[in-house]
Amino acid sequence: MSRIVINGDRRLYGSVAVHGSKNAVLPVMAASLMNQGITVIRNCPDIADVRAMQKILEFLECKVQFKNDCMIIDTVNAQSKELKEELTKPFRGSSILIGPMLVRFGSVKLAQPGGCNIGSRPLDIHLNSLKRLGASWRMTQDYIEVEGVHLTVNDVILRFPSVGATENTVMAAAMLNGTTTISNAAKEPEIVSLCEYLQKAGAVITGAGTECITVTGRGRLHSAEIIADADRIVAGTYMAAVTACGGSVFLENCKIGDCRSFLDVITGMGAKVTVKDNAIFVEMDHRPENLNYIQTGPYPEFSTDMQSIILSVAAKAEGVLKLKEQIFENRFKTAPWLEKMGADIKIEKDFAVVKGRECLNGCEVTGEDLRGTAALVVAGLSAQGTTIVHNADYIKRGYMNLCENFRRLGADIQWEDN
Ligand code: EPZ
């Protein structure tokens, strides 16, 4: 495993171009299987999860070219195959192949998807939604099998607005003849961009970004092209770093709307945020102040992905933050490492109480998941002395050139391959 070495306590100045969104690109790559044609994804980030999805598509005999942020996927000759553990374990995104493979091949068998250990992450909502469309499924400890040759449209009500379940249901519905209504759907920007792609491929979709999505399919999809939006969590990571370290940074290519709930939090903590054309300008010239209370929730509420990262900022902010995690039960695994750096954090079940300290002290810490590792990088950037972040390979799953970008902003940070 690689590590990141940071000599912290430096302000950040300059600009960063935020790369395309991992969680927007992965479902479009999965959906490409359905059109038996060509899918072009521009602004596609070259990160490990995208490469893992590419590997699966190539295993299914799709042709994939990936050069200069542009991915071209040809699924004309795709073939049905069982997806073994070595393909599905590296990332959770493999679960969103269930819908597309089901409608393309009539059945799908895959090993249990892996990904970050941030909670139990069941797939019941995905599978029961596909059951509403006529599929049947079986699950063992190791495998998931779904079958459905004669799928039909239906009304689907999700018991929780799961992002992945909404994606699987929207994708399967886009290939059916007729209209499917999905209630209590997830509203994330990544759902909106998936629906944009499916519309370009021939489906008629209304309500994307609301809790009720209506998908009218014609039994087939065709070739389509999409430009991925900037990654709102990556943008949030840079904004959190500026809030913790001080300085002023332009984030290029960002949609302000997608970052709204996070912006509310960092402006509440004292950062100044202005929007110029397609860029967000973040300035911070004093120690951050803690908000009294934040809770995570489905979009547009405060994102669970930003929760670990904001914990790092709160650890050195003035005052006390009470933070409630409502999405994933294991999302506080970074807290003990922050405590090792001098933070005062008490965790009780889904609650964290953070009493901000004047400063954090660099030391050796270990990444436990993707966003938690990014949180430790943010903590290290703002801490005094040297921080060594072990298990840094998590970063490669979701961030391109993170260390290079922070170095260009004035940080002293190095990636070291072990
Ligand atoms: C997506 O995961 C993202 N991943 C996650 O980002 C993100 O944290 C999450 O949405 C929430 O915003 C991708 O888009 C690839 P969910 P997903 O289904 O789809 C429960 C990152 O770091 N649930 O909305 O897996 C589940 O346990 C990653 O980029 C069920 O109970 O999230 C959780 O408590 C990490 N049954 C809640 O719903 C199900 O069938 C939300 O999960 C499905 C989910």
Short mmCIF file of C-alpha atoms and ligand atoms in Angstrom, two decimals:
data_model
loop_
_atom_site.label_atom_id
_atom_site.label_comp_id
_atom_site.label_asym_id
_atom_site.label_seq_id
_atom_site.Cartn_x
_atom_site.Cartn_y
_atom_site.Cartn_z
CA MET A 1 0.00 0.00 0.00
CA SER A 2 1.21 3.53 -0.79
CA ARG A 3 1.40 6.41 1.64
CA ILE A 4 1.07 10.18 1.56
CA VAL A 5 3.55 12.33 3.46
CA ILE A 6 2.44 15.84 4.40
CA ASN A 7 4.28 18.67 6.13
CA GLY A 8 1.24 20.67 7.17
CA ASP A 9 0.11 24.08 8.36
CA ARG A 10 0.40 25.95 5.06
CA ARG A 11 -2.23 28.15 3.48
CA LEU A 12 -3.52 27.17 0.04
CA TYR A 13 -3.59 29.58 -2.92
CA GLY A 14 -4.29 29.09 -6.62
CA SER A 15 -6.74 27.20 -8.81
CA VAL A 16 -7.73 23.60 -9.43
CA ALA A 17 -9.74 22.11 -12.30
CA VAL A 18 -12.17 19.64 -10.73
CA HIS A 19 -12.32 16.39 -12.70
CA GLY A 20 -15.43 14.48 -13.79
CA SER A 21 -17.64 12.75 -11.25
CA LYS A 22 -16.92 9.10 -10.40
CA ASN A 23 -20.48 8.47 -9.26
CA ALA A 24 -21.90 10.02 -12.44
CA VAL A 25 -19.62 8.10 -14.82
CA LEU A 26 -20.00 4.61 -13.29
CA PRO A 27 -23.78 4.28 -13.95
CA VAL A 28 -23.40 5.57 -17.52
CA MET A 29 -20.67 2.97 -18.13
CA ALA A 30 -23.04 0.31 -16.76
CA ALA A 31 -25.96 1.64 -18.84
CA SER A 32 -23.83 1.51 -21.99
CA LEU A 33 -24.30 -2.27 -21.97
CA MET A 34 -27.97 -1.82 -22.90
CA ASN A 35 -27.70 0.14 -26.14
CA GLN A 36 -25.82 -2.43 -28.25
CA GLY A 37 -24.02 0.54 -29.77
CA ILE A 38 -21.48 3.22 -28.91
CA THR A 39 -21.35 5.35 -25.74
CA VAL A 40 -19.02 8.33 -25.51
CA ILE A 41 -18.24 9.78 -22.05
CA ARG A 42 -16.29 13.03 -22.05
CA ASN A 43 -14.60 14.47 -18.95
CA CYS A 44 -14.23 10.88 -17.71
CA PRO A 45 -11.87 10.67 -14.69
CA ASP A 46 -8.96 8.22 -14.83
CA ILE A 47 -9.42 6.69 -11.36
CA ALA A 48 -9.33 3.12 -10.06
CA ASP A 49 -13.13 2.62 -9.82
CA VAL A 50 -13.58 3.70 -13.45
CA ARG A 51 -10.77 1.32 -14.48
CA ALA A 52 -12.45 -1.46 -12.47
CA MET A 53 -15.73 -0.91 -14.36
CA GLN A 54 -13.79 -0.80 -17.66
CA LYS A 55 -12.25 -4.18 -16.76
CA ILE A 56 -15.72 -5.69 -16.25
CA LEU A 57 -17.02 -4.29 -19.55
CA GLU A 58 -13.98 -5.69 -21.37
CA PHE A 59 -14.49 -9.05 -19.66
CA LEU A 60 -18.05 -8.97 -21.09
CA GLU A 61 -16.45 -8.54 -24.57
CA CYS A 62 -17.18 -4.81 -24.91
CA LYS A 63 -14.51 -2.70 -26.60
CA VAL A 64 -13.35 0.24 -24.49
CA GLN A 65 -10.97 3.04 -25.51
CA PHE A 66 -9.94 5.55 -22.85
CA LYS A 67 -7.69 8.45 -23.83
CA ASN A 68 -7.44 12.11 -22.80
CA ASP A 69 -10.51 12.11 -20.53
CA CYS A 70 -12.67 10.55 -23.27
CA MET A 71 -14.03 7.03 -22.94
CA ILE A 72 -15.62 5.27 -25.93
CA ILE A 73 -17.50 2.04 -25.20
CA ASP A 74 -18.71 -0.30 -27.93
CA THR A 75 -21.17 -2.84 -26.53
CA VAL A 76 -22.33 -4.35 -29.85
CA ASN A 77 -20.75 -7.75 -29.19
CA ALA A 78 -21.23 -7.88 -25.41
CA GLN A 79 -21.72 -11.39 -24.04
CA SER A 80 -23.36 -12.68 -20.90
CA LYS A 81 -20.84 -14.04 -18.39
CA GLU A 82 -20.75 -14.66 -14.66
CA LEU A 83 -18.90 -11.89 -12.78
CA LYS A 84 -16.52 -13.43 -10.27
CA GLU A 85 -15.28 -11.93 -7.03
CA GLU A 86 -12.04 -10.54 -8.46
CA LEU A 87 -14.15 -8.27 -10.73
CA THR A 88 -16.88 -7.19 -8.28
CA LYS A 89 -14.91 -6.96 -5.01
CA PRO A 90 -12.81 -3.86 -5.78
CA PHE A 91 -15.76 -1.46 -5.86
CA ARG A 92 -19.40 -1.05 -4.91
CA GLY A 93 -20.27 0.34 -8.34
CA SER A 94 -20.35 -3.24 -9.67
CA SER A 95 -23.86 -3.52 -8.11
CA ILE A 96 -25.28 -1.12 -10.68
CA LEU A 97 -24.55 -3.62 -13.45
CA ILE A 98 -27.45 -5.77 -12.22
CA GLY A 99 -30.20 -3.79 -14.00
CA PRO A 100 -28.37 -3.31 -17.33
CA MET A 101 -27.10 -6.93 -17.50
CA LEU A 102 -30.55 -8.25 -16.62
CA VAL A 103 -32.29 -6.39 -19.45
CA ARG A 104 -29.52 -7.02 -21.97
CA PHE A 105 -29.00 -10.74 -21.28
CA GLY A 106 -32.18 -11.89 -19.46
CA SER A 107 -30.17 -12.97 -16.42
CA VAL A 108 -27.17 -11.95 -14.36
CA LYS A 109 -24.97 -13.76 -11.85
CA LEU A 110 -22.37 -11.78 -9.95
CA ALA A 111 -20.25 -12.19 -6.84
CA GLN A 112 -21.25 -9.93 -3.94
CA PRO A 113 -20.02 -6.39 -4.71
CA GLY A 114 -17.26 -5.03 -2.49
CA GLY A 115 -16.29 -1.40 -2.01
CA CYS A 116 -15.69 0.76 1.04
CA ASN A 117 -16.59 -0.86 4.37
CA ILE A 118 -18.79 2.00 5.56
CA GLY A 119 -21.81 -0.08 6.56
CA SER A 120 -23.68 -3.30 5.80
CA ARG A 121 -24.81 -1.94 2.41
CA PRO A 122 -27.57 -4.45 1.56
CA LEU A 123 -29.08 -4.72 -1.94
CA ASP A 124 -32.70 -5.52 -1.01
CA ILE A 125 -34.09 -2.28 -2.47
CA HIS A 126 -32.30 -2.87 -5.79
CA LEU A 127 -33.51 -6.46 -6.03
CA ASN A 128 -37.08 -5.87 -4.87
CA SER A 129 -37.46 -3.02 -7.37
CA LEU A 130 -36.36 -5.31 -10.18
CA LYS A 131 -38.80 -7.91 -8.81
CA ARG A 132 -41.59 -5.34 -9.30
CA LEU A 133 -40.58 -5.31 -12.98
CA GLY A 134 -40.96 -9.11 -13.15
CA ALA A 135 -37.48 -10.35 -12.22
CA SER A 136 -36.78 -13.08 -9.68
CA TRP A 137 -33.65 -13.23 -7.56
CA ARG A 138 -31.64 -15.50 -5.30
CA MET A 139 -28.83 -14.51 -3.00
CA THR A 140 -26.21 -16.59 -1.22
CA GLN A 141 -23.38 -15.37 0.95
CA ASP A 142 -21.15 -15.14 -2.13
CA TYR A 143 -23.40 -14.64 -5.15
CA ILE A 144 -26.45 -12.75 -6.44
CA GLU A 145 -28.48 -14.23 -9.29
CA VAL A 146 -31.29 -12.32 -11.02
CA GLU A 147 -33.44 -13.62 -13.86
CA GLY A 148 -36.19 -12.03 -15.90
CA VAL A 149 -36.82 -12.76 -19.54
CA HIS A 150 -40.29 -11.20 -19.72
CA LEU A 151 -39.94 -8.00 -17.72
CA THR A 152 -42.83 -5.52 -17.71
CA VAL A 153 -43.33 -1.90 -16.63
CA ASN A 154 -44.87 -1.24 -13.22
CA ASP A 155 -45.10 1.30 -10.39
CA VAL A 156 -42.10 0.95 -8.08
CA ILE A 157 -41.94 2.47 -4.61
CA LEU A 158 -38.50 2.45 -2.98
CA ARG A 159 -38.57 2.01 0.82
CA PHE A 160 -35.59 4.42 0.98
CA PRO A 161 -34.23 6.75 -1.74
CA SER A 162 -31.17 4.58 -2.42
CA VAL A 163 -28.90 6.00 -5.14
CA GLY A 164 -27.86 2.62 -6.54
CA ALA A 165 -31.38 1.13 -6.41
CA THR A 166 -32.79 4.19 -8.22
CA GLU A 167 -30.09 3.81 -10.88
CA ASN A 168 -30.72 0.09 -11.39
CA THR A 169 -34.48 0.64 -11.64
CA VAL A 170 -34.26 3.63 -14.00
CA MET A 171 -31.84 1.76 -16.26
CA ALA A 172 -33.92 -1.43 -16.45
CA ALA A 173 -37.11 0.60 -17.03
CA ALA A 174 -35.49 2.52 -19.90
CA MET A 175 -35.21 -0.72 -21.89
CA LEU A 176 -38.83 -1.86 -21.34
CA ASN A 177 -41.82 -1.04 -23.50
CA GLY A 178 -44.11 1.40 -21.70
CA THR A 179 -44.03 3.58 -18.60
CA THR A 180 -42.53 2.82 -15.18
CA THR A 181 -43.03 5.21 -12.26
CA ILE A 182 -40.43 5.20 -9.50
CA SER A 183 -41.56 6.83 -6.23
CA ASN A 184 -39.31 7.85 -3.35
CA ALA A 185 -36.45 7.95 -5.86
CA ALA A 186 -33.02 9.37 -5.03
CA LYS A 187 -32.56 12.99 -6.20
CA GLU A 188 -28.75 13.12 -6.48
CA PRO A 189 -27.20 15.00 -9.44
CA GLU A 190 -25.77 11.63 -10.55
CA ILE A 191 -29.34 10.36 -11.10
CA VAL A 192 -30.07 13.43 -13.22
CA SER A 193 -27.00 12.87 -15.39
CA LEU A 194 -27.81 9.16 -15.82
CA CYS A 195 -31.33 10.11 -16.95
CA GLU A 196 -29.85 12.66 -19.39
CA TYR A 197 -27.76 9.89 -20.92
CA LEU A 198 -30.74 7.51 -21.14
CA GLN A 199 -32.82 10.24 -22.78
CA LYS A 200 -30.10 10.83 -25.35
CA ALA A 201 -30.16 7.07 -25.93
CA GLY A 202 -33.91 7.15 -26.67
CA ALA A 203 -35.87 6.81 -23.40
CA VAL A 204 -38.36 9.48 -22.32
CA ILE A 205 -37.82 10.44 -18.69
CA THR A 206 -39.51 13.07 -16.56
CA GLY A 207 -38.95 13.99 -12.93
CA ALA A 208 -35.20 13.20 -12.68
CA GLY A 209 -33.93 15.04 -9.60
CA THR A 210 -37.33 14.75 -7.88
CA GLU A 211 -38.78 11.96 -5.74
CA CYS A 212 -40.94 10.67 -8.58
CA ILE A 213 -39.28 9.63 -11.84
CA THR A 214 -41.29 8.45 -14.82
CA VAL A 215 -39.44 6.39 -17.42
CA THR A 216 -41.01 5.53 -20.76
CA GLY A 217 -39.02 3.06 -22.82
CA ARG A 218 -39.48 1.71 -26.32
CA GLY A 219 -37.78 -1.65 -25.83
CA ARG A 220 -34.46 -0.47 -27.17
CA LEU A 221 -31.80 2.23 -26.76
CA HIS A 222 -29.26 3.62 -29.20
CA SER A 223 -25.77 5.16 -29.17
CA ALA A 224 -25.35 8.32 -27.08
CA GLU A 225 -22.74 10.77 -25.81
CA ILE A 226 -22.48 12.61 -22.48
CA ILE A 227 -20.13 15.05 -20.73
CA ALA A 228 -19.66 14.14 -17.06
CA ASP A 229 -20.26 16.92 -14.53
CA ALA A 230 -17.50 17.91 -12.13
CA ASP A 231 -17.20 15.66 -9.08
CA ARG A 232 -19.02 17.48 -6.26
CA ILE A 233 -17.28 15.44 -3.55
CA VAL A 234 -13.84 16.16 -5.01
CA ALA A 235 -14.77 19.87 -5.17
CA GLY A 236 -15.96 19.64 -1.56
CA THR A 237 -12.65 18.07 -0.51
CA TYR A 238 -10.66 21.05 -1.86
CA MET A 239 -13.13 23.49 -0.27
CA ALA A 240 -12.81 21.73 3.08
CA ALA A 241 -9.02 21.91 2.83
CA VAL A 242 -9.13 25.69 2.23
CA THR A 243 -11.57 26.09 5.15
CA ALA A 244 -9.22 24.16 7.45
CA CYS A 245 -5.89 25.60 6.22
CA GLY A 246 -6.87 29.14 5.17
CA GLY A 247 -6.05 30.72 1.81
CA SER A 248 -8.01 31.34 -1.38
CA VAL A 249 -8.65 28.87 -4.19
CA PHE A 250 -10.60 28.88 -7.48
CA LEU A 251 -12.34 25.60 -8.28
CA GLU A 252 -12.87 25.48 -12.02
CA ASN A 253 -15.67 23.62 -13.85
CA CYS A 254 -17.98 23.37 -10.83
CA LYS A 255 -21.77 23.53 -10.74
CA ILE A 256 -22.62 25.51 -7.62
CA GLY A 257 -26.10 23.93 -7.29
CA ASP A 258 -24.68 20.44 -6.79
CA CYS A 259 -22.54 21.60 -3.83
CA ARG A 260 -25.24 23.69 -2.11
CA SER A 261 -25.64 21.83 1.20
CA PHE A 262 -21.89 21.58 1.65
CA LEU A 263 -21.44 25.26 0.82
CA ASP A 264 -23.99 26.10 3.54
CA VAL A 265 -21.80 24.22 6.01
CA ILE A 266 -18.44 25.79 5.09
CA THR A 267 -19.88 29.30 4.83
CA GLY A 268 -21.43 28.68 8.26
CA MET A 269 -17.92 27.77 9.44
CA GLY A 270 -16.64 31.11 8.18
CA ALA A 271 -15.42 30.50 4.61
CA LYS A 272 -16.33 33.10 2.01
CA VAL A 273 -17.66 31.61 -1.21
CA THR A 274 -18.28 33.47 -4.47
CA VAL A 275 -19.29 32.13 -7.85
CA LYS A 276 -17.56 33.42 -10.97
CA ASP A 277 -18.74 32.01 -14.30
CA ASN A 278 -18.13 28.27 -14.03
CA ALA A 279 -15.85 28.56 -11.01
CA ILE A 280 -16.32 28.62 -7.25
CA PHE A 281 -13.95 30.90 -5.34
CA VAL A 282 -13.34 29.90 -1.70
CA GLU A 283 -11.52 32.18 0.75
CA MET A 284 -10.71 31.68 4.41
CA ASP A 285 -8.70 34.09 6.54
CA HIS A 286 -9.33 32.91 10.10
CA ARG A 287 -9.81 29.82 12.23
CA PRO A 288 -13.06 28.05 11.28
CA GLU A 289 -16.00 28.15 13.72
CA ASN A 290 -18.02 25.04 14.41
CA LEU A 291 -21.69 24.90 13.56
CA ASN A 292 -23.85 23.68 16.40
CA TYR A 293 -25.42 20.71 14.56
CA ILE A 294 -25.15 18.92 11.20
CA GLN A 295 -26.86 15.72 10.10
CA THR A 296 -26.27 13.73 6.95
CA GLY A 297 -29.14 12.73 4.69
CA PRO A 298 -30.13 11.88 1.13
CA TYR A 299 -29.51 14.68 -1.42
CA PRO A 300 -30.12 17.63 -1.18
CA GLU A 301 -29.28 17.19 2.53
CA PHE A 302 -25.67 17.21 3.76
CA SER A 303 -23.82 14.35 2.04
CA THR A 304 -22.50 11.38 4.02
CA ASP A 305 -19.47 11.42 1.70
CA MET A 306 -18.52 14.87 3.02
CA GLN A 307 -19.12 13.87 6.64
CA SER A 308 -15.67 12.38 7.34
CA ILE A 309 -14.03 15.31 5.61
CA ILE A 310 -15.94 17.95 7.60
CA LEU A 311 -14.96 16.09 10.79
CA SER A 312 -11.33 17.03 10.01
CA VAL A 313 -12.26 20.70 9.66
CA ALA A 314 -14.40 20.63 12.81
CA ALA A 315 -11.52 19.07 14.77
CA LYS A 316 -9.59 22.35 14.63
CA ALA A 317 -12.51 24.80 14.53
CA GLU A 318 -13.62 26.98 17.43
CA GLY A 319 -16.57 25.63 19.44
CA VAL A 320 -18.44 22.33 19.51
CA LEU A 321 -20.07 20.47 16.61
CA LYS A 322 -22.67 17.76 17.08
CA LEU A 323 -22.82 15.60 13.96
CA LYS A 324 -25.37 12.87 13.25
CA GLU A 325 -24.63 10.23 10.58
CA GLN A 326 -27.89 8.88 9.16
CA ILE A 327 -26.82 6.99 6.03
CA PHE A 328 -23.92 4.59 6.72
CA GLU A 329 -23.32 3.10 10.17
CA ASN A 330 -19.50 2.75 9.87
CA ARG A 331 -18.66 6.23 8.71
CA PHE A 332 -16.80 7.34 11.86
CA LYS A 333 -13.78 5.08 11.40
CA THR A 334 -11.54 8.10 10.78
CA ALA A 335 -12.31 9.60 14.21
CA PRO A 336 -9.74 7.54 16.21
CA TRP A 337 -7.02 8.63 13.78
CA LEU A 338 -8.04 12.26 14.16
CA GLU A 339 -7.91 11.76 17.93
CA LYS A 340 -4.35 10.47 17.51
CA MET A 341 -3.63 13.82 15.84
CA GLY A 342 -4.95 15.60 18.93
CA ALA A 343 -8.64 16.01 18.06
CA ASP A 344 -11.29 15.79 20.78
CA ILE A 345 -14.06 13.60 19.30
CA LYS A 346 -16.58 11.51 21.22
CA ILE A 347 -18.55 8.95 19.22
CA GLU A 348 -21.76 7.45 20.51
CA LYS A 349 -23.63 5.26 18.02
CA ASP A 350 -24.50 7.54 15.08
CA PHE A 351 -23.44 10.73 16.88
CA ALA A 352 -20.08 12.51 16.97
CA VAL A 353 -19.38 15.41 19.29
CA VAL A 354 -16.32 17.37 18.20
CA LYS A 355 -14.73 19.94 20.52
CA GLY A 356 -12.45 21.95 18.28
CA ARG A 357 -8.79 22.26 19.24
CA GLU A 358 -6.53 25.18 18.31
CA CYS A 359 -4.30 22.86 16.31
CA LEU A 360 -3.82 19.24 15.25
CA ASN A 361 -0.41 17.53 15.37
CA GLY A 362 0.99 15.46 12.52
CA CYS A 363 1.55 11.73 13.15
CA GLU A 364 1.14 8.36 11.39
CA VAL A 365 -2.48 7.57 10.51
CA THR A 366 -4.21 4.96 8.36
CA GLY A 367 -6.96 5.37 5.76
CA GLU A 368 -10.00 3.13 6.33
CA ASP A 369 -12.08 4.02 3.26
CA LEU A 370 -12.03 6.44 0.30
CA ARG A 371 -13.53 9.57 1.89
CA GLY A 372 -11.99 8.82 5.28
CA THR A 373 -8.54 8.80 3.66
CA ALA A 374 -9.30 12.13 1.98
CA ALA A 375 -10.35 13.41 5.43
CA LEU A 376 -6.97 12.40 6.87
CA VAL A 377 -5.22 14.25 4.02
CA VAL A 378 -7.24 17.40 4.86
CA ALA A 379 -6.36 16.98 8.55
CA GLY A 380 -2.68 16.52 7.68
CA LEU A 381 -2.63 19.62 5.48
CA SER A 382 -3.91 21.74 8.35
CA ALA A 383 -1.88 20.07 11.14
CA GLN A 384 1.47 21.13 12.55
CA GLY A 385 4.38 18.85 11.70
CA THR A 386 4.50 15.74 9.55
CA THR A 387 1.54 13.46 8.88
CA ILE A 388 1.99 10.11 7.15
CA VAL A 389 -1.25 8.68 5.73
CA HIS A 390 -0.95 4.91 5.21
CA ASN A 391 -3.33 2.90 2.97
CA ALA A 392 -3.28 5.88 0.59
CA ASP A 393 -4.33 3.72 -2.38
CA TYR A 394 -7.95 4.42 -1.40
CA ILE A 395 -7.40 7.91 -2.82
CA LYS A 396 -6.81 6.48 -6.31
CA ARG A 397 -10.37 5.13 -6.32
CA GLY A 398 -11.89 8.60 -6.42
CA TYR A 399 -9.32 11.37 -6.87
CA MET A 400 -7.04 12.19 -9.82
CA ASN A 401 -3.73 13.92 -9.03
CA LEU A 402 -4.77 14.88 -5.49
CA CYS A 403 -1.19 15.38 -4.23
CA GLU A 404 -0.05 17.23 -7.38
CA ASN A 405 -3.05 19.57 -7.16
CA PHE A 406 -2.46 20.35 -3.47
CA ARG A 407 1.25 20.90 -4.23
CA ARG A 408 0.30 23.44 -6.90
CA LEU A 409 -1.79 25.21 -4.23
CA GLY A 410 1.32 25.48 -2.04
CA ALA A 411 1.04 22.38 0.14
CA ASP A 412 4.05 20.24 1.01
CA ILE A 413 2.62 16.81 0.16
CA GLN A 414 4.17 13.74 -1.50
CA TRP A 415 2.79 10.44 -2.74
CA GLU A 416 5.13 7.54 -1.97
CA ASP A 417 4.66 4.13 -3.57
CA ASN A 418 5.60 1.27 -1.24
C1 EPZ B 1 -23.92 5.88 -3.44
O1 EPZ B 1 -23.78 4.61 -2.81
C2 EPZ B 1 -22.51 6.38 -3.68
N1 EPZ B 1 -21.79 5.41 -4.50
C3 EPZ B 1 -21.81 6.57 -2.34
O2 EPZ B 1 -20.53 7.15 -2.58
C4 EPZ B 1 -22.62 7.52 -1.47
O3 EPZ B 1 -22.04 7.60 -0.19
C5 EPZ B 1 -24.07 7.01 -1.34
O4 EPZ B 1 -24.64 6.80 -2.65
C6 EPZ B 1 -24.98 7.93 -0.55
O5 EPZ B 1 -25.01 9.19 -1.16
C7 EPZ B 1 -21.94 5.42 -5.83
O6 EPZ B 1 -22.67 6.22 -6.42
C8 EPZ B 1 -21.13 4.42 -6.62
P1 EPZ B 1 -27.38 4.10 -1.26
P2 EPZ B 1 -25.01 3.60 -2.73
O7 EPZ B 1 -27.91 2.90 -1.92
O8 EPZ B 1 -25.77 3.67 -3.99
C9 EPZ B 1 -29.22 1.61 2.43
C10 EPZ B 1 -18.19 7.28 -2.47
O9 EPZ B 1 -17.31 7.41 -1.56
N2 EPZ B 1 -29.62 0.61 1.41
O10 EPZ B 1 -28.04 5.42 -1.53
O11 EPZ B 1 -24.44 2.29 -2.31
C11 EPZ B 1 -27.69 1.64 2.60
O12 EPZ B 1 -27.25 0.62 3.46
C12 EPZ B 1 -19.37 6.36 -2.24
O13 EPZ B 1 -18.10 7.82 -3.57
C13 EPZ B 1 -30.38 -0.47 1.81
O14 EPZ B 1 -30.73 -0.64 2.98
O15 EPZ B 1 -25.82 4.25 -1.54
C14 EPZ B 1 -27.49 3.03 3.13
O16 EPZ B 1 -27.75 3.03 4.50
C15 EPZ B 1 -19.35 5.69 -0.93
N3 EPZ B 1 -30.75 -1.37 0.84
C16 EPZ B 1 -28.56 3.86 2.42
O17 EPZ B 1 -29.53 2.91 1.98
C17 EPZ B 1 -30.40 -1.22 -0.48
O18 EPZ B 1 -30.80 -2.06 -1.30
C18 EPZ B 1 -28.06 4.67 1.23
O19 EPZ B 1 -27.38 3.84 0.30
C19 EPZ B 1 -29.64 -0.10 -0.84
C20 EPZ B 1 -29.25 0.80 0.11
#
